[in-house]
XYZ file of C-alpha atoms in Angstrom:
774
model
C -7.780 -31.596 -2.500
C -9.483 -28.271 -2.005
C -12.652 -28.304 0.089
C -15.237 -25.586 0.409
C -15.955 -24.072 3.827
C -19.235 -25.040 5.453
C -21.657 -22.155 5.817
C -24.744 -22.588 7.912
C -27.203 -20.701 10.062
C -26.218 -21.638 13.583
C -26.089 -20.093 17.004
C -22.651 -18.938 18.112
C -21.249 -19.701 21.504
C -22.260 -16.877 23.769
C -21.364 -15.601 27.191
C -24.821 -16.327 28.599
C -24.888 -18.688 31.573
C -27.106 -21.795 31.361
C -30.755 -21.070 32.302
C -33.936 -23.076 32.041
C -35.104 -23.591 28.435
C -38.576 -22.134 29.078
C -37.118 -18.988 30.564
C -34.671 -18.684 27.654
C -37.492 -19.106 25.102
C -39.568 -16.472 26.842
C -36.619 -14.100 26.921
C -35.969 -14.493 23.185
C -39.669 -14.027 22.380
C -39.843 -10.786 24.349
C -36.654 -9.480 22.753
C -37.864 -10.259 19.245
C -41.218 -8.616 19.926
C -39.402 -5.498 21.084
C -37.714 -5.424 17.650
C -34.150 -4.487 18.433
C -33.266 -1.509 16.310
C -29.537 -1.826 16.901
C -26.929 -4.301 18.002
C -24.717 -3.199 20.857
C -21.127 -3.432 19.613
C -19.396 -4.358 22.853
C -17.746 -7.705 22.115
C -20.484 -9.643 23.977
C -22.089 -11.864 21.343
C -25.293 -12.354 23.319
C -28.112 -10.590 21.423
C -30.806 -12.983 20.146
C -30.379 -11.639 16.592
C -27.166 -13.637 16.362
C -29.257 -16.824 16.391
C -29.969 -16.255 12.694
C -26.399 -15.439 11.681
C -24.592 -17.135 8.815
C -21.654 -19.093 10.192
C -18.333 -20.141 8.703
C -16.914 -23.086 10.649
C -14.497 -24.835 8.325
C -11.238 -22.981 9.049
C -7.852 -24.058 7.723
C -4.241 -23.260 8.610
C -2.830 -21.126 5.795
C 0.453 -19.964 7.388
C 2.232 -22.234 6.868
C 0.108 -23.287 3.902
C -0.830 -26.698 5.278
C -4.616 -26.249 4.895
C -5.102 -28.559 7.849
C -7.021 -28.263 11.139
C -6.168 -25.110 13.134
C -4.534 -25.467 16.515
C -7.498 -23.741 18.230
C -11.150 -23.282 17.355
C -12.309 -20.284 15.294
C -15.758 -19.109 14.290
C -16.998 -16.267 12.112
C -20.651 -15.174 12.168
C -22.222 -12.679 9.765
C -25.496 -10.863 10.351
C -27.176 -8.482 7.918
C -29.179 -5.741 9.669
C -31.098 -2.707 8.471
C -28.163 -0.407 9.262
C -25.252 -2.542 8.147
C -23.296 -5.784 8.239
C -22.304 -7.177 11.635
C -19.583 -9.767 12.133
C -18.541 -11.705 15.226
C -15.335 -13.682 15.714
C -15.227 -16.286 18.486
C -11.669 -17.491 19.048
C -10.428 -20.203 21.395
C -7.170 -19.456 23.199
C -6.477 -21.228 26.508
C -4.598 -19.514 29.366
C -1.352 -21.376 28.616
C -1.170 -19.734 25.132
C 0.368 -16.269 25.547
C -1.733 -13.409 24.213
C 0.169 -10.576 22.531
C -1.903 -7.392 22.591
C -0.107 -4.048 22.454
C -2.181 -1.068 21.371
C -1.246 0.207 17.928
C -2.262 3.372 16.032
C -4.793 3.176 13.253
C -3.413 1.772 10.004
C -0.049 1.063 11.579
C 2.473 -0.481 9.189
C 2.887 -3.432 11.542
C -0.054 -4.560 13.661
C 1.902 -6.327 16.369
C -0.003 -9.004 18.248
C -2.935 -11.366 17.843
C -5.337 -10.069 15.198
C -8.397 -10.948 13.157
C -9.371 -9.626 9.730
C -12.687 -9.555 7.924
C -12.478 -8.902 4.187
C -15.669 -8.431 2.203
C -16.467 -8.095 -1.493
C -19.962 -6.630 -1.193
C -20.771 -7.169 -4.883
C -19.111 -10.600 -5.127
C -17.580 -9.606 -8.481
C -13.882 -9.513 -7.513
C -13.588 -5.803 -8.307
C -13.148 -4.200 -4.879
C -12.769 -5.729 -1.444
C -12.810 -4.021 1.952
C -10.467 -4.960 4.782
C -11.372 -4.579 8.480
C -8.623 -5.715 10.873
C -8.816 -5.630 14.682
C -6.034 -6.457 17.128
C -6.537 -8.044 20.502
C -5.130 -4.847 22.012
C -7.738 -2.734 20.216
C -5.667 -1.482 17.276
C -7.438 -1.364 13.917
C -6.525 -1.192 10.247
C -8.728 -0.842 7.193
C -8.255 -0.521 3.483
C -9.247 -1.562 -0.004
C -8.271 -4.638 -2.017
C -7.977 -4.168 -5.771
C -6.246 -5.952 -8.648
C -6.923 -9.255 -6.848
C -4.258 -8.924 -4.129
C -3.153 -5.280 -3.945
C -3.897 -3.707 -0.545
C -4.364 0.056 -0.275
C -4.647 1.008 3.384
C -4.994 4.753 2.832
C -8.796 4.388 2.958
C -10.280 5.108 6.410
C -13.885 4.007 6.758
C -16.423 4.729 9.497
C -17.080 1.400 11.268
C -17.336 0.074 14.805
C -15.420 -2.627 16.644
C -15.100 -4.099 20.120
C -12.930 -6.754 21.800
C -13.784 -8.882 24.850
C -11.749 -11.590 26.595
C -12.341 -14.548 28.899
C -9.878 -17.127 30.188
C -10.592 -19.570 27.354
C -11.695 -17.304 24.480
C -11.640 -13.834 23.056
C -14.304 -12.158 20.953
C -14.282 -9.463 18.294
C -17.433 -7.699 17.146
C -17.427 -5.567 13.975
C -20.188 -3.416 12.525
C -19.957 -1.922 9.018
C -22.717 0.601 8.142
C -24.097 0.315 4.638
C -23.441 4.051 4.292
C -19.677 3.455 4.593
C -19.281 1.152 1.618
C -20.183 1.087 -2.051
C -22.206 -1.782 -3.494
C -24.558 -2.644 -6.316
C -28.262 -2.030 -5.695
C -30.651 -4.970 -5.808
C -34.359 -5.446 -5.187
C -33.977 -9.111 -4.278
C -34.605 -10.328 -0.736
C -31.040 -11.611 -0.464
C -27.690 -10.643 -1.890
C -24.480 -12.565 -2.456
C -21.267 -11.229 -0.966
C -17.703 -12.539 -0.968
C -16.197 -13.095 2.481
C -12.760 -13.950 3.831
C -11.995 -14.233 7.546
C -8.571 -14.766 9.024
C -6.887 -14.961 12.414
C -3.180 -14.484 13.135
C -1.727 -16.207 16.204
C 1.270 -13.956 16.686
C 3.312 -15.912 19.202
C 3.385 -18.976 16.935
C 3.445 -17.176 13.601
C 0.393 -19.138 12.401
C -2.590 -17.945 10.372
C -6.016 -19.605 10.192
C -8.436 -18.654 7.438
C -11.930 -19.268 6.169
C -11.867 -20.087 3.285
C -8.389 -21.660 3.174
C -6.750 -19.221 0.746
C -3.930 -16.704 1.104
C -3.451 -13.099 0.004
C 0.004 -14.056 -1.304
C -1.624 -15.895 -4.210
C -1.900 -14.157 -7.571
C -5.679 -14.640 -7.368
C -7.145 -13.735 -3.997
C -10.252 -11.556 -4.224
C -11.978 -13.846 -6.721
C -11.642 -16.830 -4.374
C -13.571 -15.317 -1.453
C -16.330 -17.551 -0.086
C -19.758 -16.650 -1.524
C -22.371 -16.063 1.198
C -26.086 -15.252 0.997
C -27.275 -12.525 3.387
C -30.581 -10.708 3.718
C -31.115 -7.533 1.725
C -32.500 -4.360 3.287
C -34.088 -1.284 1.812
C -31.554 1.360 0.886
C -31.359 4.534 2.923
C -29.668 7.640 1.582
C -27.119 9.565 3.608
C -25.478 12.969 3.444
C -22.214 13.684 5.241
C -20.775 17.177 5.388
C -17.356 17.440 6.981
C -16.048 21.010 7.198
C -12.493 21.527 8.342
C -10.110 24.279 9.203
C -6.337 24.298 9.167
C -3.749 26.636 10.613
C -0.122 26.114 9.590
C 2.701 28.136 11.122
C 5.747 27.913 8.875
C 8.872 28.749 10.847
C 11.089 28.849 7.751
C 9.031 31.426 5.855
C 7.881 33.052 9.111
C 4.219 33.202 8.277
C 0.966 31.535 9.315
C -1.594 30.318 6.800
C -5.263 29.618 7.514
C -7.573 27.627 5.327
C -11.201 26.469 5.505
C -12.839 23.838 3.325
C -15.277 20.937 3.327
C -15.717 17.352 2.183
C -19.238 16.409 1.067
C -20.411 12.824 0.573
C -23.944 12.129 -0.627
C -24.944 8.513 -0.917
C -28.232 8.801 -2.775
C -28.642 5.000 -2.871
C -26.391 1.934 -2.619
C -25.591 2.270 -6.311
C -24.990 6.043 -6.533
C -22.395 7.975 -4.556
C -21.380 11.605 -5.111
C -18.376 13.196 -3.400
C -16.956 16.701 -3.511
C -14.227 18.647 -1.804
C -14.231 22.450 -1.779
C -11.140 24.588 -1.234
C -9.423 21.556 0.273
C -6.405 21.614 2.480
C -4.162 18.849 1.221
C -1.436 19.432 3.783
C -0.268 16.059 5.005
C -1.105 15.274 8.630
C 1.097 12.220 8.268
C 4.524 12.864 6.764
C 5.947 10.772 3.962
C 8.835 8.429 4.576
C 12.227 10.112 4.337
C 13.813 9.303 0.969
C 17.072 10.344 -0.662
C 16.782 9.150 -4.247
C 19.728 9.316 -6.670
C 18.205 7.048 -9.295
C 16.455 8.059 -12.505
C 13.174 6.508 -11.331
C 10.636 8.570 -9.433
C 9.650 7.494 -5.912
C 6.005 6.514 -5.306
C 4.214 7.830 -2.206
C 0.856 6.839 -0.765
C -2.059 9.263 -0.445
C -3.914 9.818 2.856
C -6.173 12.630 1.600
C -9.817 11.644 2.276
C -11.217 12.632 -1.125
C -8.665 10.457 -2.936
C -9.163 7.408 -0.724
C -12.971 7.274 -0.486
C -14.470 5.227 -3.356
C -11.179 5.387 -5.240
C -10.789 1.637 -5.691
C -12.536 1.429 -9.053
C -9.897 3.757 -10.560
C -6.994 1.673 -9.238
C -5.551 -0.152 -12.248
C -1.932 -1.370 -12.138
C 0.598 -2.570 -14.686
C 3.360 -5.185 -14.159
C 6.223 -2.650 -13.807
C 4.670 -0.849 -10.807
C 2.606 1.380 -13.082
C -0.584 3.120 -11.961
C -3.009 4.623 -14.434
C -4.282 7.027 -11.763
C -1.618 8.211 -9.318
C -3.485 10.723 -7.169
C -0.338 12.331 -5.769
C -0.032 14.094 -9.144
C -3.043 16.215 -8.139
C -1.905 19.069 -5.936
C 1.780 18.345 -6.597
C 4.401 20.909 -7.635
C 3.017 23.452 -10.100
C 4.245 23.488 -13.683
C 6.277 26.705 -13.366
C 8.356 25.249 -10.531
C 7.517 28.126 -8.191
C 6.075 26.012 -5.361
C 6.376 22.518 -3.949
C 2.592 22.077 -3.811
C -0.389 23.393 -5.725
C -3.656 24.551 -4.171
C -6.826 22.874 -5.434
C -10.017 24.828 -6.020
C -12.412 21.876 -6.028
C -12.776 18.227 -6.940
C -15.862 16.106 -7.687
C -16.390 12.366 -7.926
C -19.293 10.113 -8.926
C -19.363 6.320 -8.559
C -22.152 3.818 -8.892
C -23.601 0.767 -10.590
C -26.279 0.098 -13.172
C -27.140 -3.566 -13.123
C -23.800 -5.335 -13.419
C -22.080 -2.292 -14.882
C -19.743 -0.417 -12.513
C -19.038 3.224 -13.399
C -17.221 6.195 -11.977
C -15.675 9.524 -12.801
C -13.868 12.370 -11.114
C -12.524 15.817 -11.973
C -10.138 18.038 -10.025
C -9.073 21.609 -10.796
C -6.010 23.291 -9.343
C -5.692 26.953 -8.519
C -4.673 29.275 -11.402
C -5.825 26.853 -14.052
C -6.057 28.539 -17.484
C -4.231 31.724 -16.425
C -1.357 30.189 -14.501
C 0.574 27.005 -13.761
C -2.458 25.088 -12.462
C -3.829 21.909 -14.081
C -7.077 20.073 -14.687
C -7.390 16.322 -14.118
C -10.230 13.979 -15.064
C -10.876 10.219 -15.182
C -13.719 7.930 -16.286
C -14.115 4.260 -15.394
C -16.447 1.522 -16.675
C -16.284 -2.168 -15.734
C -18.570 -5.060 -16.590
C -18.006 -8.103 -14.339
C -19.428 -11.424 -15.510
C -19.498 -14.887 -13.984
C -16.121 -15.974 -15.325
C -14.840 -12.806 -16.981
C -14.548 -9.042 -16.758
C -13.979 -6.261 -19.259
C -13.363 -2.632 -18.377
C -12.371 0.787 -19.654
C -10.453 3.598 -17.979
C -9.830 6.966 -19.578
C -7.828 9.847 -18.071
C -7.247 13.388 -19.283
C -4.867 16.065 -18.017
C -4.726 19.657 -19.229
C -1.568 21.659 -18.459
C -2.023 25.110 -20.085
C 1.231 26.553 -18.772
C 3.108 23.900 -20.778
C 0.605 24.005 -23.648
C 0.245 20.275 -23.078
C -2.654 17.900 -22.711
C -2.532 14.143 -22.160
C -5.233 11.600 -22.967
C -4.864 7.969 -21.880
C -7.325 5.227 -22.858
C -7.136 1.716 -21.427
C -9.103 -1.506 -21.924
C -8.614 -4.193 -19.277
C -9.885 -7.769 -19.242
C -9.914 -10.904 -17.134
C -10.918 -14.500 -17.921
C -11.179 -17.454 -15.528
C -11.893 -20.481 -17.727
C -11.271 -22.892 -14.830
C -10.472 -23.000 -11.112
C -6.770 -23.324 -11.911
C -6.234 -20.761 -14.691
C -6.695 -16.999 -14.834
C -5.926 -14.732 -17.800
C -5.736 -10.965 -17.418
C -4.258 -8.004 -19.236
C -4.567 -4.468 -20.592
C -4.146 -2.495 -23.785
C -3.349 1.194 -23.208
C -2.894 4.127 -25.589
C -1.562 7.585 -24.728
C -2.051 10.718 -26.836
C 0.089 13.714 -25.922
C -0.273 17.196 -27.428
C 2.334 19.853 -26.668
C 3.913 22.957 -28.165
C 7.374 21.639 -27.353
C 7.770 23.795 -24.225
C 8.842 21.326 -21.531
C 9.737 21.897 -17.872
C 10.065 18.223 -16.935
C 11.724 17.544 -13.584
C 15.107 15.935 -14.247
C 14.528 13.453 -11.422
C 11.921 11.577 -13.466
C 12.836 8.908 -15.953
C 13.073 10.478 -19.428
C 10.164 10.009 -21.790
C 11.273 9.764 -25.397
C 9.431 11.942 -27.921
C 10.106 12.403 -31.595
C 7.372 14.905 -32.459
C 5.198 17.563 -30.898
C 2.086 15.413 -30.906
C 2.687 11.790 -30.083
C 0.783 8.650 -29.326
C 2.100 5.458 -27.788
C 0.976 1.999 -26.678
C 1.437 -0.359 -23.788
C 0.027 -3.873 -23.552
C 0.521 -6.709 -21.115
C -0.774 -10.222 -20.590
C -0.689 -12.272 -17.390
C -1.350 -16.010 -17.015
C -1.788 -17.527 -13.545
C -1.615 -21.327 -13.192
C -2.618 -23.428 -10.165
C -3.738 -20.163 -8.660
C -4.786 -21.527 -5.246
C -2.557 -24.568 -4.836
C 0.740 -24.849 -2.917
C 2.615 -24.720 -6.254
C 1.720 -21.596 -8.274
C 3.107 -20.202 -11.536
C 2.707 -16.778 -13.137
C 3.763 -15.670 -16.628
C 3.729 -11.986 -17.663
C 4.366 -10.536 -21.115
C 4.840 -6.761 -21.449
C 5.424 -4.347 -24.317
C 5.742 -0.524 -24.055
C 6.742 1.529 -27.069
C 9.124 4.494 -26.899
C 6.445 7.214 -27.169
C 4.051 5.898 -24.522
C 3.596 8.314 -21.612
C 1.030 8.236 -18.791
C 2.965 10.260 -16.201
C 0.678 13.305 -16.357
C -1.952 11.662 -14.138
C -0.549 8.151 -13.815
C 2.813 6.717 -12.841
C 5.268 4.681 -14.884
C 8.895 3.810 -14.253
C 9.854 3.905 -17.929
C 8.773 3.281 -21.524
C 10.530 1.587 -24.496
C 10.484 -1.854 -22.901
C 9.921 -5.500 -23.855
C 9.771 -7.899 -20.913
C 9.035 -11.561 -20.200
C 8.549 -12.431 -16.534
C 8.136 -15.788 -14.774
C 7.438 -16.570 -11.132
C 6.996 -19.887 -9.319
C 5.995 -20.138 -5.658
C 6.036 -23.357 -3.660
C 4.532 -23.261 -0.168
C 5.532 -26.174 2.027
C 4.120 -27.132 5.435
C 6.191 -29.465 7.607
C 4.719 -32.268 9.689
C 7.588 -32.363 12.158
C 11.067 -31.141 12.935
C 12.247 -27.609 13.576
C 10.619 -26.020 10.508
C 6.960 -25.115 10.721
C 6.611 -24.109 7.066
C 8.312 -22.244 4.244
C 7.778 -20.547 0.897
C 10.271 -21.099 -1.907
C 10.256 -18.646 -4.805
C 11.855 -18.611 -8.225
C 11.642 -15.291 -10.040
C 13.186 -14.305 -13.358
C 12.692 -11.807 -16.150
C 14.292 -10.978 -19.475
C 14.068 -7.438 -20.850
C 15.278 -5.297 -23.709
C 14.361 -1.856 -25.010
C 12.640 -1.083 -28.276
C 15.985 -0.223 -29.901
C 16.974 -3.873 -29.526
C 19.481 -3.265 -26.730
C 19.558 -6.018 -24.129
C 18.908 -4.584 -20.683
C 20.027 -6.190 -17.458
C 17.841 -9.197 -16.664
C 17.424 -11.036 -13.378
C 17.265 -14.512 -11.889
C 16.599 -14.950 -8.163
C 15.871 -17.717 -5.669
C 14.445 -17.002 -2.215
C 13.321 -18.940 0.842
C 11.012 -17.637 3.573
C 11.003 -19.948 6.607
C 9.038 -20.008 9.862
C 10.271 -22.273 12.645
C 8.367 -24.123 15.341
C 10.255 -22.013 17.884
C 8.641 -18.874 16.306
C 11.916 -17.700 14.737
C 11.620 -16.485 11.136
C 14.262 -16.295 8.426
C 14.457 -15.087 4.847
C 17.246 -15.609 2.288
C 17.562 -14.508 -1.317
C 20.280 -15.059 -3.906
C 20.099 -12.866 -7.017
C 21.992 -12.933 -10.314
C 21.758 -9.960 -12.698
C 23.006 -10.423 -16.232
C 25.231 -8.029 -18.133
C 23.449 -5.463 -20.251
C 22.812 -1.757 -20.657
C 21.109 0.730 -18.351
C 19.384 3.237 -20.627
C 17.860 5.366 -17.843
C 20.769 6.203 -15.539
C 22.213 8.838 -17.920
C 18.919 10.760 -18.192
C 18.625 10.280 -21.962
C 22.345 10.822 -22.636
C 23.022 7.385 -24.049
C 23.193 3.842 -22.680
C 25.600 2.651 -19.986
C 26.973 -0.880 -20.318
C 27.274 -2.840 -17.059
C 28.700 -6.278 -16.288
C 26.833 -9.136 -14.654
C 26.629 -9.177 -10.868
C 25.574 -11.301 -7.902
C 23.902 -10.218 -4.658
C 22.764 -11.982 -1.504
C 20.331 -10.937 1.223
C 19.232 -12.508 4.508
C 17.369 -11.513 7.652
C 16.216 -13.263 10.797
C 13.481 -12.248 13.252
C 13.400 -13.511 16.807
C 10.324 -14.497 18.804
C 9.129 -11.986 21.326
C 11.271 -12.271 24.469
C 9.328 -10.601 27.248
C 8.834 -7.030 26.041
C 11.451 -7.210 23.252
C 11.692 -8.434 19.691
C 14.622 -8.127 17.250
C 15.394 -8.401 13.546
C 18.880 -8.720 12.072
C 19.596 -8.378 8.360
C 22.491 -8.143 5.912
C 22.838 -7.462 2.187
C 25.856 -7.755 -0.121
C 25.423 -6.287 -3.603
C 26.987 -4.312 -6.456
C 25.874 -0.805 -7.350
C 28.801 0.369 -9.442
C 31.283 -0.855 -12.000
C 33.119 -3.707 -10.306
C 33.396 -3.719 -6.514
C 30.888 -4.733 -3.843
C 28.849 -2.821 -1.299
C 26.926 -3.972 1.728
C 24.756 -3.019 4.645
C 23.675 -4.386 8.003
C 20.337 -3.863 9.706
C 19.359 -3.942 13.349
C 15.701 -3.519 14.296
C 14.595 -3.564 17.930
C 10.993 -3.270 19.146
C 10.189 -2.643 22.816
C 6.713 -2.933 24.367
C 7.092 -1.690 27.977
C 3.301 -1.535 28.352
C 0.339 -2.438 26.166
C -0.163 1.301 25.570
C 3.378 2.150 24.485
C 5.528 0.822 21.620
C 9.039 1.967 20.702
C 10.947 0.851 17.621
C 14.498 1.585 16.554
C 15.814 0.688 13.092
C 19.447 1.408 12.193
C 21.078 0.538 8.891
C 24.798 1.297 8.331
C 26.017 0.896 4.753
C 29.415 0.957 3.081
C 29.794 1.343 -0.691
C 33.172 0.678 -2.260
C 31.899 1.483 -5.781
C 28.745 3.590 -6.093
C 28.024 4.861 -9.612
C 26.189 8.231 -9.642
C 25.294 10.274 -12.711
C 26.664 13.836 -12.767
C 25.716 15.454 -16.079
C 25.607 14.497 -19.753
C 27.651 11.309 -20.090
C 29.798 12.038 -17.002
C 29.599 9.686 -14.002
C 31.305 9.447 -10.675
C 32.204 6.269 -8.807
C 32.245 6.965 -5.068
C 33.379 5.303 -1.892
C 30.548 6.142 0.443
C 29.465 5.623 3.993
C 25.770 5.892 4.698
C 23.765 5.639 7.892
C 19.961 5.357 8.056
C 18.276 5.919 11.400
C 14.555 5.450 12.060
C 12.922 5.828 15.480
C 9.173 5.420 16.086
C 7.126 5.915 19.250
C 3.436 5.039 19.432
C 1.545 5.840 22.618
C -2.178 5.057 22.896
C -3.067 6.320 26.395
C -6.810 5.778 25.898
C -9.182 4.744 23.108
C -9.432 7.363 20.336
C -6.225 9.098 21.482
C -2.867 8.457 19.877
C 0.517 10.132 19.980
C 3.081 9.249 17.318
C 6.703 10.346 17.045
C 8.652 9.602 13.861
C 12.298 10.624 13.727
C 14.353 9.733 10.655
C 17.839 10.687 9.573
C 19.917 9.767 6.543
C 23.592 10.699 6.419
C 25.858 10.101 3.411
C 29.541 10.904 3.048
C 30.783 10.171 -0.481
C 34.420 10.412 -1.616
C 35.308 10.220 -5.294
C 36.920 6.957 -6.373
C 37.040 7.505 -10.126
C 35.299 9.534 -12.832
C 33.958 7.969 -16.035
C 32.546 9.024 -19.362
C 30.683 6.724 -21.740
C 31.524 6.169 -25.387
C 28.996 5.647 -28.202
C 28.602 1.956 -27.271
C 27.943 2.786 -23.618
C 31.271 1.571 -22.221
C 32.476 3.394 -19.107
C 35.927 4.898 -19.726
C 38.058 6.527 -16.989
C 38.413 10.306 -17.331
C 40.210 13.121 -15.531
C 37.162 15.410 -15.585
C 36.534 16.940 -12.144
C 33.795 15.362 -10.034
C 33.152 16.715 -6.554
C 32.646 14.618 -3.415
C 29.499 15.330 -1.443
C 27.881 14.986 1.966
C 24.154 14.623 2.558
C 22.354 15.037 5.860
C 18.597 14.557 5.654
C 16.375 14.894 8.686
C 12.696 14.144 9.149
C 10.916 14.652 12.466
C 7.187 14.516 13.091
C 5.285 14.630 16.359
C 1.586 13.977 15.818
C -1.321 13.846 18.224
C -4.670 12.596 16.933
C -7.989 12.621 18.753
C -10.877 10.776 17.123
C -13.920 12.828 18.079
C -16.311 10.500 16.281
C -16.925 8.940 12.863
C -15.197 11.122 10.254
C -14.373 13.726 12.947
C -10.862 14.177 14.245
C -8.386 16.699 15.588
C -4.718 16.718 14.543
C -1.829 18.559 16.151
C 1.362 18.102 14.157
C 4.886 19.431 14.392
C 7.083 18.575 11.402
C 10.676 19.342 10.608
C 12.758 18.205 7.656
C 15.517 19.267 5.326
C 18.806 18.419 3.695
C 22.321 19.804 3.581
C 25.117 19.448 1.011
C 28.751 20.167 1.787
C 31.607 20.108 -0.740
C 33.945 22.364 -2.675
C 31.165 23.491 -5.006
C 28.124 23.442 -2.737
C 25.868 25.433 -5.052
C 26.424 23.179 -8.076
C 25.997 19.957 -6.139
C 23.044 21.363 -4.253
C 21.216 22.293 -7.439
C 22.071 18.936 -9.016
C 20.817 16.760 -6.177
C 17.867 18.954 -5.247
C 16.173 17.514 -8.356
C 17.216 13.980 -7.459
C 15.985 13.754 -3.877
C 12.491 13.607 -2.452
C 13.231 15.577 0.717
C 11.828 19.087 1.171
C 12.750 21.768 3.677
C 10.040 22.002 6.340
C 9.669 23.442 9.823
C 6.047 23.939 10.719
C 3.274 23.395 13.221
C -0.165 22.337 12.013
C -3.588 22.289 13.644
C -6.345 20.594 11.679
C -9.926 19.959 12.773
C -12.410 17.882 10.790
C -15.928 17.615 12.161
C -18.853 15.726 10.686
C -22.076 17.725 10.797
């Protein structure tokens, strides 16, 4: 039976040695009379202000999902001050329990070691949560939580942290200024916030949480513990962050300089205005290396400050990985195809609240808008959270004069929670596209079907979550997208013309004894067809994620895909009929042995007409010191039957050898300094096995038409040094190199074909970027 955590005002354990009570009382009285203006964020939880903190004591073990008493004691204390919210973790860990604490860069993909996380919903309305994670070694990660359990760690907030250790305990102190977060204004003496605290004991693979919920559940943000804290008078803030960038491009043999500024004005807690002028959107952190031969566009994250700050209210998702606002569209390749990126003149954003109503809007204009290939983007968001429901609206508009095309998308979203066990959510979306018929769509994107110059289309989906916080959870999703729906101008969608029913069951089991510590068993299935009535390939899969008492971890999945048609692979040149297929995947991760840890994986699958393919993975992590981490990931793959579209209804089946290599080095020599090296390489050697053409029914028929073999070599290298000067101020030095190469009998034809199907760009440049908060 679920129990609520106990919240009380109590004094935390401190590092102060025992002293006479009279002397202690006198000391506290003097300190209070002095009226401490600030807490000292040093990991020592010894200021008298902590005596009035709100405390969460009732922690539960949530990995595995036993919801029983944690192995060691944990405390979380929250203190509301005039400047911000302070939090203190007090964590028991005796000397015989190994502490894993390598230093990791900010927002590292994998925070290796013992960590704690504080997640806060400052409005307690389950709209936006903030994550603040601190590792025992000093590494940090932050981000936003939207759509209940979707984490976006591109956001980088200005907050303080400190870690302190003793033989029996370790302490983490966090301070979050009110100026760094967005929240609803209130004139009451107190405010209600949603709070979730968690600790990960790395060496045992166990997680302890308060309250006893997990982010793997379909409903996460709404189940945060409600806490009353004191309210303080709002104070406005103005941040101006000018920056300058110099980029030396060794390929084009020229150097480009650019100056711009980010401006953030927080007039009050419920009104925030942001602007960026002449921004430099050059990436100081390179994207992952991708060679994509599919008809579906690859999604990349966005680290640009303007599009991460206060962006959570615009983050609405759909079941098939759709995003109504995909910010990487802004500043992407211009509509005439003359450049890989577009300069942006300016962008403005406004977010705030009026009572319970949450609102926001932004507009961004690219260079040469109106008289060139530039574009104009805009979005408006309204949301009304209620006690057991929410209704919202999101509208986006994109103007693309060079294509004589504009796109308007209107969406209504809703959420109902009639009981603790049931949640209902969904959206209804309409797109209206106006165009003259002139279309320069990139052939790498999934085709969007249009039957007239001006079109409108619809998408709607419904999601039902049952037993949302219990060990046995069920989720049902119903989705419909018609064949003229299109939100790719500012949003992202994999495809349209789809009907889908999706079911997922998760069972989390905690063991009382034996070798297994706990496991998660998952059943996932969906049935889909297109709007023409053609049955697409559907899926049924079973998986098992196991953690052992010995700290080993294992994952297995068995997947069955039904026969059906693939109506995307031919790029709108007719369906392709494929037979049913079976695939199996497994990996195993070792405990940390001294300074080493390993992962081994294997995958057997079909990606062609009849025969099987497979790959092996070897991942090794080495921690020679707490300041240095090295990781090597190699993945050799052999394909006996790889089906690749060529043109029209012509396909090639290839025997291919592929090798993926990924090396990372993270060196944190001192606080606020970090050096990162990322070296990736993808090599593919494909030899033609057989050529096919499809008939009217989509059957693949052997043909003698010529299809050329090909070789791909893709390289990505980045060396990045980052120095954090202060809040919102940082210096980047970056060297980046990347490119691809195609070798075959007709290099020009194959090169042009696959240049539109890969997400790798030629690059050889050195970048210096300085951002400094005034």
